Amino acid sequence: MTPEFASASASAAAPVPSIPTDAAVSNAEFDAMFAGRPLMALFRGLGEARSLELARTAWDLGIDMVELPIQSEADVAALAAVAEAGRPEGRLVGAGTVLSTRHVELAAAAGAAFTVSPGFDPAVVRASTAAGMPSLPGVATATEVQAALALGLTWMKAFPASLLGVPWFRAMSGPFPQARFVATGGMDASNARAYLDAGVRTVAVGSALEDPAQLPALAALLA
């Protein structure tokens, strides 16, 4: 199986339109998507049934945004199932680990509302924007933050957040006060508050939602 999952999904995913490479793009839609939402759920490689179960746990807790990384055909199927289940309730379900324009096509065909990437690739950002899905690129350096802002993006995924550490976010706020960060990687109920207090807009949690002991603390972050 190739990383692009072409064998199973080629007929379902149509090519996305392109945006000229010299045109600015935007992911300002996240201003509304993330407003008042300090937590986002992230479920990786769990299959349809478990992903639906945990998405429901997140929604019941008050976490409206869910990200499902797409790294296999099964992941794309899980994304489609969760997106379909959440759509009537206004839940926002996005595709994660979007690494190529082909992944953008698969995400769009599965009904994703947005895309998330571990790194910053302008081609992926442009393809996702053209497909009607705001793109959340991953950054870990000042150079990447500056490049994303220059392209027209204000929202970024800081990854891996637990390794970058709380001081990184405080440092970035000096030269880049307009940058808005979603902290992803190693986040749970024990450290999310420290990152939010440091200026992070939203924290993405995954395995924490599978731990009943953490659910009350996560709920407290949403209060």
PDB file of C-alpha atoms in Angstrom, residues 1-2 4-11 73 102 106:
ATOM      1  CA  MET A   1       0.000   0.000   0.000  1.00  0.00           C
ATOM      2  CA  THR A   2       1.353   3.439  -0.918  1.00  0.00           C
ATOM      3  CA  GLU A   4      -1.301   8.030  -1.009  1.00  0.00           C
ATOM      4  CA  PHE A   5      -3.853   5.172  -0.691  1.00  0.00           C
ATOM      5  CA  ALA A   6      -4.549   5.435  -4.411  1.00  0.00           C
ATOM      6  CA  SER A   7      -5.771   1.878  -4.884  1.00  0.00           C
ATOM      7  CA  ALA A   8      -8.873   2.203  -2.747  1.00  0.00           C
ATOM      8  CA  SER A   9      -9.824   5.841  -3.031  1.00  0.00           C
ATOM      9  CA  ALA A  10      -8.886   7.102  -6.503  1.00  0.00           C
ATOM     10  CA  SER A  11     -12.469   7.171  -7.732  1.00  0.00           C
ATOM     11  CA  GLU A  73      -7.190   3.622   3.920  1.00  0.00           C
ATOM     12  CA  ARG A 102      -3.305  13.756  -2.724  1.00  0.00           C
ATOM     13  CA  LEU A 106      -8.811  12.315   0.213  1.00  0.00           C
TER      14      LEU A 106
END
